[in-house]
């Protein structure tokens, strides 16, 4: 698959690079961003962290506002930042929380979305084949993290692929999308009216599924998050995790909201969590 480099910037002794390519899975052109630490060009083995962004975002939001590059450079970690939905000549909605910018990291089964909205297969099958060869001295170790809708994405992708990801973390994730307005709206559109078909894309359901191993999970939630009470409730997820003895660190941070200011404040802690798991 042909890759076109759109931009490359030196930052904290590494490179923040943006690429464009045509996705056969999504049937449209896509962009993604990749941070490579300087030490990835020598003989040090470099692990990879996937970042999944939230509603309305592109790959630029985290690369420009996430404040992660300094810590990634220090730990010799590469970061890949996919877009949040198919782009181009695809189905869309006038609503900001559905359609382009709101792919929910699942495989749609309903018209008109199923033609392009196959984000899960894009992330787990197509994009890795592009990313791995771009990382010099790639260690083969990966973990995944995200924010809001991307926090939901990191949890479902990580829990569905526990053998692949060493750790999962999330900022203000949608933990139980089948039970909150954002999730119900998106799942009805993408997956149909039958709620029983939604559970395979819900972290609360997935963490209860029989499994020999689940990656350790870290979650940060601000108490001043404007979406917390209606979209981001944690109790059902944490109860389910406790019943299955899943390793979950859930941290509420007083006064922090849903913005990238919160992410920038606590990203170092999340990277340290991932580094510890990736180093084992």
C-alpha positions as protocol buffer text, in pm:
chain_id: "A"
residue {
  index: 1
  type: UNK
  ca { x: 0 y: 0 z: 0 }
}
residue {
  index: 2
  type: UNK
  ca { x: 135 y: 338 z: -102 }
}
residue {
  index: 3
  type: UNK
  ca { x: 212 y: 579 z: 181 }
}
residue {
  index: 4
  type: UNK
  ca { x: 257 y: 951 z: 132 }
}
residue {
  index: 5
  type: UNK
  ca { x: 434 y: 1153 z: 399 }
}
residue {
  index: 6
  type: UNK
  ca { x: 244 y: 1479 z: 451 }
}
residue {
  index: 7
  type: UNK
  ca { x: 460 y: 1639 z: 720 }
}
residue {
  index: 8
  type: UNK
  ca { x: 748 y: 1568 z: 956 }
}
residue {
  index: 9
  type: UNK
  ca { x: 858 y: 1776 z: 1255 }
}
residue {
  index: 10
  type: UNK
  ca { x: 1148 y: 1728 z: 1494 }
}
residue {
  index: 11
  type: UNK
  ca { x: 1036 y: 1733 z: 1857 }
}
residue {
  index: 12
  type: UNK
  ca { x: 1214 y: 1615 z: 2174 }
}
residue {
  index: 13
  type: UNK
  ca { x: 1485 y: 1439 z: 1972 }
}
residue {
  index: 14
  type: UNK
  ca { x: 1226 y: 1246 z: 1772 }
}
residue {
  index: 15
  type: UNK
  ca { x: 1000 y: 1297 z: 1471 }
}
residue {
  index: 16
  type: UNK
  ca { x: 627 y: 1363 z: 1460 }
}
residue {
  index: 17
  type: UNK
  ca { x: 520 y: 1241 z: 1116 }
}
residue {
  index: 18
  type: UNK
  ca { x: 186 y: 1250 z: 935 }
}
residue {
  index: 19
  type: UNK
  ca { x: 99 y: 1008 z: 653 }
}
residue {
  index: 20
  type: UNK
  ca { x: -182 y: 959 z: 402 }
}
residue {
  index: 21
  type: UNK
  ca { x: -278 y: 629 z: 242 }
}
residue {
  index: 22
  type: UNK
  ca { x: -571 y: 460 z: 74 }
}
residue {
  index: 23
  type: UNK
  ca { x: -752 y: 210 z: 294 }
}
residue {
  index: 24
  type: UNK
  ca { x: -899 y: -90 z: 118 }
}
residue {
  index: 25
  type: UNK
  ca { x: -1087 y: -183 z: 437 }
}
residue {
  index: 26
  type: UNK
  ca { x: -1253 y: 159 z: 468 }
}
residue {
  index: 27
  type: UNK
  ca { x: -1268 y: 224 z: 93 }
}
residue {
  index: 28
  type: UNK
  ca { x: -1136 y: 579 z: 123 }
}
residue {
  index: 29
  type: UNK
  ca { x: -819 y: 777 z: 183 }
}
residue {
  index: 30
  type: UNK
  ca { x: -704 y: 803 z: 545 }
}
residue {
  index: 31
  type: UNK
  ca { x: -440 y: 985 z: 746 }
}
residue {
  index: 32
  type: UNK
  ca { x: -254 y: 881 z: 1058 }
}
residue {
  index: 33
  type: UNK
  ca { x: 27 y: 1029 z: 1267 }
}
residue {
  index: 34
  type: UNK
  ca { x: 333 y: 849 z: 1400 }
}
residue {
  index: 35
  type: UNK
  ca { x: 582 y: 961 z: 1664 }
}
residue {
  index: 36
  type: UNK
  ca { x: 925 y: 797 z: 1644 }
}
residue {
  index: 37
  type: UNK
  ca { x: 1176 y: 859 z: 1924 }
}
residue {
  index: 38
  type: UNK
  ca { x: 1533 y: 922 z: 1817 }
}
residue {
  index: 39
  type: UNK
  ca { x: 1662 y: 608 z: 1984 }
}
residue {
  index: 40
  type: UNK
  ca { x: 1439 y: 398 z: 1759 }
}
residue {
  index: 41
  type: UNK
  ca { x: 1695 y: 461 z: 1484 }
}
residue {
  index: 42
  type: UNK
  ca { x: 1976 y: 290 z: 1675 }
}
residue {
  index: 43
  type: UNK
  ca { x: 1993 y: -59 z: 1824 }
}
residue {
  index: 44
  type: UNK
  ca { x: 1745 y: 0 z: 2110 }
}
residue {
  index: 45
  type: UNK
  ca { x: 1422 y: -193 z: 2076 }
}
residue {
  index: 46
  type: UNK
  ca { x: 1118 y: 33 z: 2044 }
}
residue {
  index: 47
  type: UNK
  ca { x: 771 y: -59 z: 2170 }
}
residue {
  index: 48
  type: UNK
  ca { x: 452 y: 90 z: 2024 }
}
residue {
  index: 49
  type: UNK
  ca { x: 154 y: 260 z: 2189 }
}
residue {
  index: 50
  type: UNK
  ca { x: -169 y: 315 z: 1998 }
}
residue {
  index: 51
  type: UNK
  ca { x: -367 y: 633 z: 2078 }
}
residue {
  index: 52
  type: UNK
  ca { x: -737 y: 645 z: 1987 }
}
residue {
  index: 53
  type: UNK
  ca { x: -898 y: 990 z: 1991 }
}
residue {
  index: 54
  type: UNK
  ca { x: -1248 y: 1099 z: 2083 }
}
residue {
  index: 55
  type: UNK
  ca { x: -1555 y: 1238 z: 1910 }
}
residue {
  index: 56
  type: UNK
  ca { x: -1493 y: 1505 z: 1640 }
}
residue {
  index: 57
  type: UNK
  ca { x: -1114 y: 1456 z: 1661 }
}
residue {
  index: 58
  type: UNK
  ca { x: -861 y: 1370 z: 1392 }
}
residue {
  index: 59
  type: UNK
  ca { x: -507 y: 1239 z: 1435 }
}
residue {
  index: 60
  type: UNK
  ca { x: -391 y: 1600 z: 1482 }
}
residue {
  index: 61
  type: UNK
  ca { x: -556 y: 1659 z: 1820 }
}
residue {
  index: 62
  type: UNK
  ca { x: -334 y: 1431 z: 2024 }
}
residue {
  index: 63
  type: UNK
  ca { x: -17 y: 1494 z: 1824 }
}
residue {
  index: 64
  type: UNK
  ca { x: -52 y: 1869 z: 1877 }
}
residue {
  index: 65
  type: UNK
  ca { x: -213 y: 1892 z: 2222 }
}
residue {
  index: 66
  type: UNK
  ca { x: -138 y: 1566 z: 2401 }
}
residue {
  index: 67
  type: UNK
  ca { x: 203 y: 1672 z: 2538 }
}
residue {
  index: 68
  type: UNK
  ca { x: 326 y: 1314 z: 2518 }
}
residue {
  index: 69
  type: UNK
  ca { x: 637 y: 1339 z: 2299 }
}
residue {
  index: 70
  type: UNK
  ca { x: 884 y: 1431 z: 2574 }
}
residue {
  index: 71
  type: UNK
  ca { x: 789 y: 1128 z: 2785 }
}
residue {
  index: 72
  type: UNK
  ca { x: 771 y: 897 z: 2484 }
}
residue {
  index: 73
  type: UNK
  ca { x: 1120 y: 1006 z: 2385 }
}
residue {
  index: 74
  type: UNK
  ca { x: 1256 y: 941 z: 2734 }
}
residue {
  index: 75
  type: UNK
  ca { x: 1106 y: 591 z: 2740 }
}
residue {
  index: 76
  type: UNK
  ca { x: 1189 y: 510 z: 2374 }
}
residue {
  index: 77
  type: UNK
  ca { x: 822 y: 456 z: 2283 }
}
residue {
  index: 78
  type: UNK
  ca { x: 664 y: 507 z: 1943 }
}
residue {
  index: 79
  type: UNK
  ca { x: 306 y: 634 z: 1921 }
}
residue {
  index: 80
  type: UNK
  ca { x: 62 y: 581 z: 1636 }
}
residue {
  index: 81
  type: UNK
  ca { x: -248 y: 802 z: 1616 }
}
residue {
  index: 82
  type: UNK
  ca { x: -516 y: 688 z: 1369 }
}
residue {
  index: 83
  type: UNK
  ca { x: -810 y: 902 z: 1259 }
}
residue {
  index: 84
  type: UNK
  ca { x: -1145 y: 852 z: 1431 }
}
residue {
  index: 85
  type: UNK
  ca { x: -1355 y: 749 z: 1132 }
}
residue {
  index: 86
  type: UNK
  ca { x: -1350 y: 698 z: 756 }
}
residue {
  index: 87
  type: UNK
  ca { x: -1321 y: 1022 z: 559 }
}
residue {
  index: 88
  type: UNK
  ca { x: -1394 y: 1129 z: 204 }
}
residue {
  index: 89
  type: UNK
  ca { x: -1699 y: 1016 z: 8 }
}
residue {
  index: 90
  type: UNK
  ca { x: -1861 y: 823 z: 291 }
}
residue {
  index: 91
  type: UNK
  ca { x: -2195 y: 830 z: 471 }
}
residue {
  index: 92
  type: UNK
  ca { x: -2228 y: 1110 z: 722 }
}
residue {
  index: 93
  type: UNK
  ca { x: -2471 y: 1275 z: 962 }
}
residue {
  index: 94
  type: UNK
  ca { x: -2555 y: 1633 z: 1049 }
}
residue {
  index: 95
  type: UNK
  ca { x: -2504 y: 1540 z: 1416 }
}
residue {
  index: 96
  type: UNK
  ca { x: -2154 y: 1589 z: 1559 }
}
residue {
  index: 97
  type: UNK
  ca { x: -2168 y: 1262 z: 1753 }
}
residue {
  index: 98
  type: UNK
  ca { x: -2247 y: 1035 z: 1458 }
}
residue {
  index: 99
  type: UNK
  ca { x: -2075 y: 972 z: 1125 }
}
residue {
  index: 100
  type: UNK
  ca { x: -1743 y: 1127 z: 1032 }
}
residue {
  index: 101
  type: UNK
  ca { x: -1537 y: 1192 z: 1343 }
}
residue {
  index: 102
  type: UNK
  ca { x: -1750 y: 939 z: 1534 }
}
residue {
  index: 103
  type: UNK
  ca { x: -1664 y: 591 z: 1411 }
}
residue {
  index: 104
  type: UNK
  ca { x: -1672 y: 427 z: 1758 }
}
residue {
  index: 105
  type: UNK
  ca { x: -1399 y: 182 z: 1649 }
}
residue {
  index: 106
  type: UNK
  ca { x: -1644 y: -92 z: 1553 }
}
residue {
  index: 107
  type: UNK
  ca { x: -1747 y: -274 z: 1235 }
}
residue {
  index: 108
  type: UNK
  ca { x: -2080 y: -137 z: 1114 }
}
residue {
  index: 109
  type: UNK
  ca { x: -2338 y: -383 z: 986 }
}
residue {
  index: 110
  type: UNK
  ca { x: -2612 y: -142 z: 873 }
}
residue {
  index: 111
  type: UNK
  ca { x: -2662 y: 68 z: 561 }
}
residue {
  index: 112
  type: UNK
  ca { x: -2533 y: 319 z: 470 }
}
residue {
  index: 113
  type: UNK
  ca { x: -2249 y: 283 z: 722 }
}
residue {
  index: 114
  type: UNK
  ca { x: -2125 y: -69 z: 653 }
}
residue {
  index: 115
  type: UNK
  ca { x: -1968 y: 32 z: 321 }
}
residue {
  index: 116
  type: UNK
  ca { x: -1696 y: 232 z: 498 }
}
residue {
  index: 117
  type: UNK
  ca { x: -1730 y: 218 z: 875 }
}
residue {
  index: 118
  type: UNK
  ca { x: -1515 y: -88 z: 948 }
}
residue {
  index: 119
  type: UNK
  ca { x: -1284 y: 82 z: 1194 }
}
residue {
  index: 120
  type: UNK
  ca { x: -1214 y: -226 z: 1406 }
}
residue {
  index: 121
  type: UNK
  ca { x: -1080 y: -423 z: 1110 }
}
residue {
  index: 122
  type: UNK
  ca { x: -884 y: -118 z: 997 }
}
residue {
  index: 123
  type: UNK
  ca { x: -712 y: -88 z: 1336 }
}
residue {
  index: 124
  type: UNK
  ca { x: -651 y: -457 z: 1397 }
}
residue {
  index: 125
  type: UNK
  ca { x: -574 y: -587 z: 1046 }
}
residue {
  index: 126
  type: UNK
  ca { x: -488 y: -323 z: 786 }
}
residue {
  index: 127
  type: UNK
  ca { x: -312 y: -44 z: 974 }
}
residue {
  index: 128
  type: UNK
  ca { x: -63 y: -263 z: 1166 }
}
residue {
  index: 129
  type: UNK
  ca { x: 78 y: -386 z: 835 }
}
residue {
  index: 130
  type: UNK
  ca { x: 156 y: -25 z: 748 }
}
residue {
  index: 131
  type: UNK
  ca { x: 286 y: 80 z: 1090 }
}
residue {
  index: 132
  type: UNK
  ca { x: 522 y: -199 z: 1192 }
}
residue {
  index: 133
  type: UNK
  ca { x: 773 y: -152 z: 905 }
}
residue {
  index: 134
  type: UNK
  ca { x: 793 y: 222 z: 983 }
}
residue {
  index: 135
  type: UNK
  ca { x: 939 y: 161 z: 1332 }
}
residue {
  index: 136
  type: UNK
  ca { x: 1313 y: 88 z: 1326 }
}
residue {
  index: 137
  type: UNK
  ca { x: 1402 y: -190 z: 1569 }
}
residue {
  index: 138
  type: UNK
  ca { x: 1040 y: -254 z: 1661 }
}
residue {
  index: 139
  type: UNK
  ca { x: 1027 y: -480 z: 1965 }
}
residue {
  index: 140
  type: UNK
  ca { x: 694 y: -633 z: 1868 }
}
residue {
  index: 141
  type: UNK
  ca { x: 540 y: -515 z: 2195 }
}
residue {
  index: 142
  type: UNK
  ca { x: 228 y: -297 z: 2190 }
}
residue {
  index: 143
  type: UNK
  ca { x: -22 y: -133 z: 2422 }
}
residue {
  index: 144
  type: UNK
  ca { x: -323 y: 92 z: 2363 }
}
residue {
  index: 145
  type: UNK
  ca { x: -476 y: 404 z: 2514 }
}
residue {
  index: 146
  type: UNK
  ca { x: -739 y: 667 z: 2427 }
}
residue {
  index: 147
  type: UNK
  ca { x: -977 y: 943 z: 2528 }
}
residue {
  index: 148
  type: UNK
  ca { x: -1358 y: 945 z: 2556 }
}
residue {
  index: 149
  type: UNK
  ca { x: -1486 y: 758 z: 2247 }
}
residue {
  index: 150
  type: UNK
  ca { x: -1122 y: 661 z: 2199 }
}
residue {
  index: 151
  type: UNK
  ca { x: -1110 y: 537 z: 2557 }
}
residue {
  index: 152
  type: UNK
  ca { x: -1402 y: 313 z: 2467 }
}
residue {
  index: 153
  type: UNK
  ca { x: -1205 y: 209 z: 2158 }
}
residue {
  index: 154
  type: UNK
  ca { x: -888 y: 130 z: 2348 }
}
residue {
  index: 155
  type: UNK
  ca { x: -1081 y: -86 z: 2593 }
}
residue {
  index: 156
  type: UNK
  ca { x: -1271 y: -289 z: 2336 }
}
residue {
  index: 157
  type: UNK
  ca { x: -971 y: -336 z: 2108 }
}
residue {
  index: 158
  type: UNK
  ca { x: -747 y: -426 z: 2403 }
}
residue {
  index: 159
  type: UNK
  ca { x: -995 y: -663 z: 2564 }
}
residue {
  index: 160
  type: UNK
  ca { x: -1068 y: -835 z: 2233 }
}
residue {
  index: 161
  type: UNK
  ca { x: -694 y: -884 z: 2170 }
}
residue {
  index: 162
  type: UNK
  ca { x: -537 y: -954 z: 2512 }
}
residue {
  index: 163
  type: UNK
  ca { x: -252 y: -1155 z: 2359 }
}
residue {
  index: 164
  type: UNK
  ca { x: -145 y: -853 z: 2155 }
}
residue {
  index: 165
  type: UNK
  ca { x: -163 y: -560 z: 2398 }
}
residue {
  index: 166
  type: UNK
  ca { x: 46 y: -544 z: 2716 }
}
residue {
  index: 167
  type: UNK
  ca { x: -169 y: -272 z: 2876 }
}
residue {
  index: 168
  type: UNK
  ca { x: -477 y: -55 z: 2825 }
}
residue {
  index: 169
  type: UNK
  ca { x: -540 y: 295 z: 2954 }
}
residue {
  index: 170
  type: UNK
  ca { x: -806 y: 560 z: 2902 }
}
residue {
  index: 171
  type: UNK
  ca { x: -900 y: 916 z: 2984 }
}
residue {
  index: 172
  type: UNK
  ca { x: -1273 y: 968 z: 3050 }
}
residue {
  index: 173
  type: UNK
  ca { x: -1378 y: 658 z: 2854 }
}
residue {
  index: 174
  type: UNK
  ca { x: -1730 y: 558 z: 2755 }
}
residue {
  index: 175
  type: UNK
  ca { x: -1727 y: 247 z: 2971 }
}
residue {
  index: 176
  type: UNK
  ca { x: -2081 y: 119 z: 2912 }
}
residue {
  index: 177
  type: UNK
  ca { x: -2192 y: 254 z: 2572 }
}
residue {
  index: 178
  type: UNK
  ca { x: -2497 y: 29 z: 2545 }
}
residue {
  index: 179
  type: UNK
  ca { x: -2646 y: 217 z: 2842 }
}
residue {
  index: 180
  type: UNK
  ca { x: -2566 y: 584 z: 2765 }
}
residue {
  index: 181
  type: UNK
  ca { x: -2696 y: 828 z: 2500 }
}
residue {
  index: 182
  type: UNK
  ca { x: -2378 y: 848 z: 2287 }
}
residue {
  index: 183
  type: UNK
  ca { x: -2349 y: 472 z: 2263 }
}
residue {
  index: 184
  type: UNK
  ca { x: -2718 y: 399 z: 2209 }
}
residue {
  index: 185
  type: UNK
  ca { x: -2733 y: 651 z: 1923 }
}
residue {
  index: 186
  type: UNK
  ca { x: -2419 y: 522 z: 1751 }
}
residue {
  index: 187
  type: UNK
  ca { x: -2491 y: 152 z: 1804 }
}
residue {
  index: 188
  type: UNK
  ca { x: -2846 y: 184 z: 1674 }
}
residue {
  index: 189
  type: UNK
  ca { x: -2718 y: 351 z: 1357 }
}
residue {
  index: 190
  type: UNK
  ca { x: -2414 y: 129 z: 1299 }
}
residue {
  index: 191
  type: UNK
  ca { x: -2534 y: -205 z: 1437 }
}
residue {
  index: 192
  type: UNK
  ca { x: -2914 y: -199 z: 1417 }
}
residue {
  index: 193
  type: UNK
  ca { x: -3205 y: -201 z: 1658 }
}
residue {
  index: 194
  type: UNK
  ca { x: -3124 y: -529 z: 1836 }
}
residue {
  index: 195
  type: UNK
  ca { x: -2935 y: -445 z: 2159 }
}
residue {
  index: 196
  type: UNK
  ca { x: -2810 y: -803 z: 2191 }
}
residue {
  index: 197
  type: UNK
  ca { x: -2578 y: -734 z: 1898 }
}
residue {
  index: 198
  type: UNK
  ca { x: -2423 y: -435 z: 2075 }
}
residue {
  index: 199
  type: UNK
  ca { x: -2255 y: -619 z: 2362 }
}
residue {
  index: 200
  type: UNK
  ca { x: -1945 y: -727 z: 2170 }
}
residue {
  index: 201
  type: UNK
  ca { x: -1856 y: -357 z: 2141 }
}
residue {
  index: 202
  type: UNK
  ca { x: -1917 y: -268 z: 2507 }
}
residue {
  index: 203
  type: UNK
  ca { x: -1625 y: -279 z: 2751 }
}
residue {
  index: 204
  type: UNK
  ca { x: -1851 y: -366 z: 3043 }
}
residue {
  index: 205
  type: UNK
  ca { x: -1972 y: -677 z: 2859 }
}
residue {
  index: 206
  type: UNK
  ca { x: -1627 y: -769 z: 2731 }
}
residue {
  index: 207
  type: UNK
  ca { x: -1459 y: -754 z: 3071 }
}
residue {
  index: 208
  type: UNK
  ca { x: -1712 y: -1012 z: 3197 }
}
residue {
  index: 209
  type: UNK
  ca { x: -1641 y: -1256 z: 2915 }
}
residue {
  index: 210
  type: UNK
  ca { x: -1442 y: -1571 z: 3003 }
}
residue {
  index: 211
  type: UNK
  ca { x: -1073 y: -1507 z: 2947 }
}
residue {
  index: 212
  type: UNK
  ca { x: -747 y: -1659 z: 3066 }
}
residue {
  index: 213
  type: UNK
  ca { x: -583 y: -1318 z: 3063 }
}
residue {
  index: 214
  type: UNK
  ca { x: -682 y: -952 z: 3055 }
}
residue {
  index: 215
  type: UNK
  ca { x: -426 y: -672 z: 3017 }
}
residue {
  index: 216
  type: UNK
  ca { x: -396 y: -439 z: 3317 }
}
residue {
  index: 217
  type: UNK
  ca { x: -608 y: -125 z: 3281 }
}
residue {
  index: 218
  type: UNK
  ca { x: -562 y: 234 z: 3403 }
}
residue {
  index: 219
  type: UNK
  ca { x: -842 y: 493 z: 3383 }
}
residue {
  index: 220
  type: UNK
  ca { x: -833 y: 865 z: 3467 }
}
residue {
  index: 221
  type: UNK
  ca { x: -1162 y: 1054 z: 3506 }
}
residue {
  index: 222
  type: UNK
  ca { x: -1197 y: 1422 z: 3596 }
}
residue {
  index: 223
  type: UNK
  ca { x: -1466 y: 1514 z: 3847 }
}
residue {
  index: 224
  type: UNK
  ca { x: -1548 y: 1836 z: 3657 }
}
residue {
  index: 225
  type: UNK
  ca { x: -1601 y: 1652 z: 3329 }
}
residue {
  index: 226
  type: UNK
  ca { x: -1920 y: 1791 z: 3175 }
}
residue {
  index: 227
  type: UNK
  ca { x: -2008 y: 1452 z: 3025 }
}
residue {
  index: 228
  type: UNK
  ca { x: -1940 y: 1244 z: 3335 }
}
residue {
  index: 229
  type: UNK
  ca { x: -2291 y: 1211 z: 3479 }
}
residue {
  index: 230
  type: UNK
  ca { x: -2468 y: 1128 z: 3153 }
}
residue {
  index: 231
  type: UNK
  ca { x: -2212 y: 948 z: 2934 }
}
residue {
  index: 232
  type: UNK
  ca { x: -1918 y: 818 z: 3138 }
}
residue {
  index: 233
  type: UNK
  ca { x: -2060 y: 634 z: 3438 }
}
residue {
  index: 234
  type: UNK
  ca { x: -1813 y: 385 z: 3582 }
}
residue {
  index: 235
  type: UNK
  ca { x: -1997 y: 182 z: 3847 }
}
residue {
  index: 236
  type: UNK
  ca { x: -2124 y: -103 z: 3629 }
}
residue {
  index: 237
  type: UNK
  ca { x: -1786 y: -147 z: 3462 }
}
residue {
  index: 238
  type: UNK
  ca { x: -1592 y: -146 z: 3788 }
}
residue {
  index: 239
  type: UNK
  ca { x: -1835 y: -394 z: 3948 }
}
residue {
  index: 240
  type: UNK
  ca { x: -1795 y: -627 z: 3651 }
}
residue {
  index: 241
  type: UNK
  ca { x: -1416 y: -592 z: 3661 }
}
residue {
  index: 242
  type: UNK
  ca { x: -1409 y: -674 z: 4031 }
}
residue {
  index: 243
  type: UNK
  ca { x: -1616 y: -988 z: 3979 }
}
residue {
  index: 244
  type: UNK
  ca { x: -1371 y: -1117 z: 3719 }
}
residue {
  index: 245
  type: UNK
  ca { x: -1061 y: -1010 z: 3915 }
}
residue {
  index: 246
  type: UNK
  ca { x: -952 y: -781 z: 3632 }
}
residue {
  index: 247
  type: UNK
  ca { x: -666 y: -549 z: 3721 }
}
residue {
  index: 248
  type: UNK
  ca { x: -814 y: -198 z: 3697 }
}
residue {
  index: 249
  type: UNK
  ca { x: -670 y: 123 z: 3839 }
}
residue {
  index: 250
  type: UNK
  ca { x: -949 y: 385 z: 3840 }
}
residue {
  index: 251
  type: UNK
  ca { x: -849 y: 736 z: 3941 }
}
residue {
  index: 252
  type: UNK
  ca { x: -1079 y: 1033 z: 3985 }
}
residue {
  index: 253
  type: UNK
  ca { x: -901 y: 1368 z: 3960 }
}
residue {
  index: 254
  type: UNK
  ca { x: -1070 y: 1658 z: 4137 }
}
residue {
  index: 255
  type: UNK
  ca { x: -1156 y: 1959 z: 3924 }
}
residue {
  index: 256
  type: UNK
  ca { x: -1036 y: 1824 z: 3590 }
}
residue {
  index: 257
  type: UNK
  ca { x: -1262 y: 1830 z: 3285 }
}
residue {
  index: 258
  type: UNK
  ca { x: -1299 y: 1649 z: 2950 }
}
residue {
  index: 259
  type: UNK
  ca { x: -1039 y: 1853 z: 2765 }
}
residue {
  index: 260
  type: UNK
  ca { x: -684 y: 1796 z: 2645 }
}
residue {
  index: 261
  type: UNK
  ca { x: -567 y: 2002 z: 2943 }
}
residue {
  index: 262
  type: UNK
  ca { x: -652 y: 1698 z: 3155 }
}
residue {
  index: 263
  type: UNK
  ca { x: -476 y: 1463 z: 2915 }
}
residue {
  index: 264
  type: UNK
  ca { x: -162 y: 1679 z: 2911 }
}
residue {
  index: 265
  type: UNK
  ca { x: -161 y: 1687 z: 3292 }
}
residue {
  index: 266
  type: UNK
  ca { x: -175 y: 1309 z: 3343 }
}
residue {
  index: 267
  type: UNK
  ca { x: -18 y: 1170 z: 3025 }
}
residue {
  index: 268
  type: UNK
  ca { x: 319 y: 1118 z: 3194 }
}
residue {
  index: 269
  type: UNK
  ca { x: 155 y: 891 z: 3453 }
}
residue {
  index: 270
  type: UNK
  ca { x: -17 y: 690 z: 3180 }
}
residue {
  index: 271
  type: UNK
  ca { x: 302 y: 652 z: 2979 }
}
residue {
  index: 272
  type: UNK
  ca { x: 485 y: 531 z: 3290 }
}
residue {
  index: 273
  type: UNK
  ca { x: 209 y: 273 z: 3342 }
}
residue {
  index: 274
  type: UNK
  ca { x: 244 y: 148 z: 2984 }
}
residue {
  index: 275
  type: UNK
  ca { x: 623 y: 147 z: 2999 }
}
residue {
  index: 276
  type: UNK
  ca { x: 618 y: -71 z: 3308 }
}
residue {
  index: 277
  type: UNK
  ca { x: 394 y: -328 z: 3140 }
}
residue {
  index: 278
  type: UNK
  ca { x: 578 y: -316 z: 2807 }
}
residue {
  index: 279
  type: UNK
  ca { x: 911 y: -372 z: 2984 }
}
residue {
  index: 280
  type: UNK
  ca { x: 802 y: -697 z: 3146 }
}
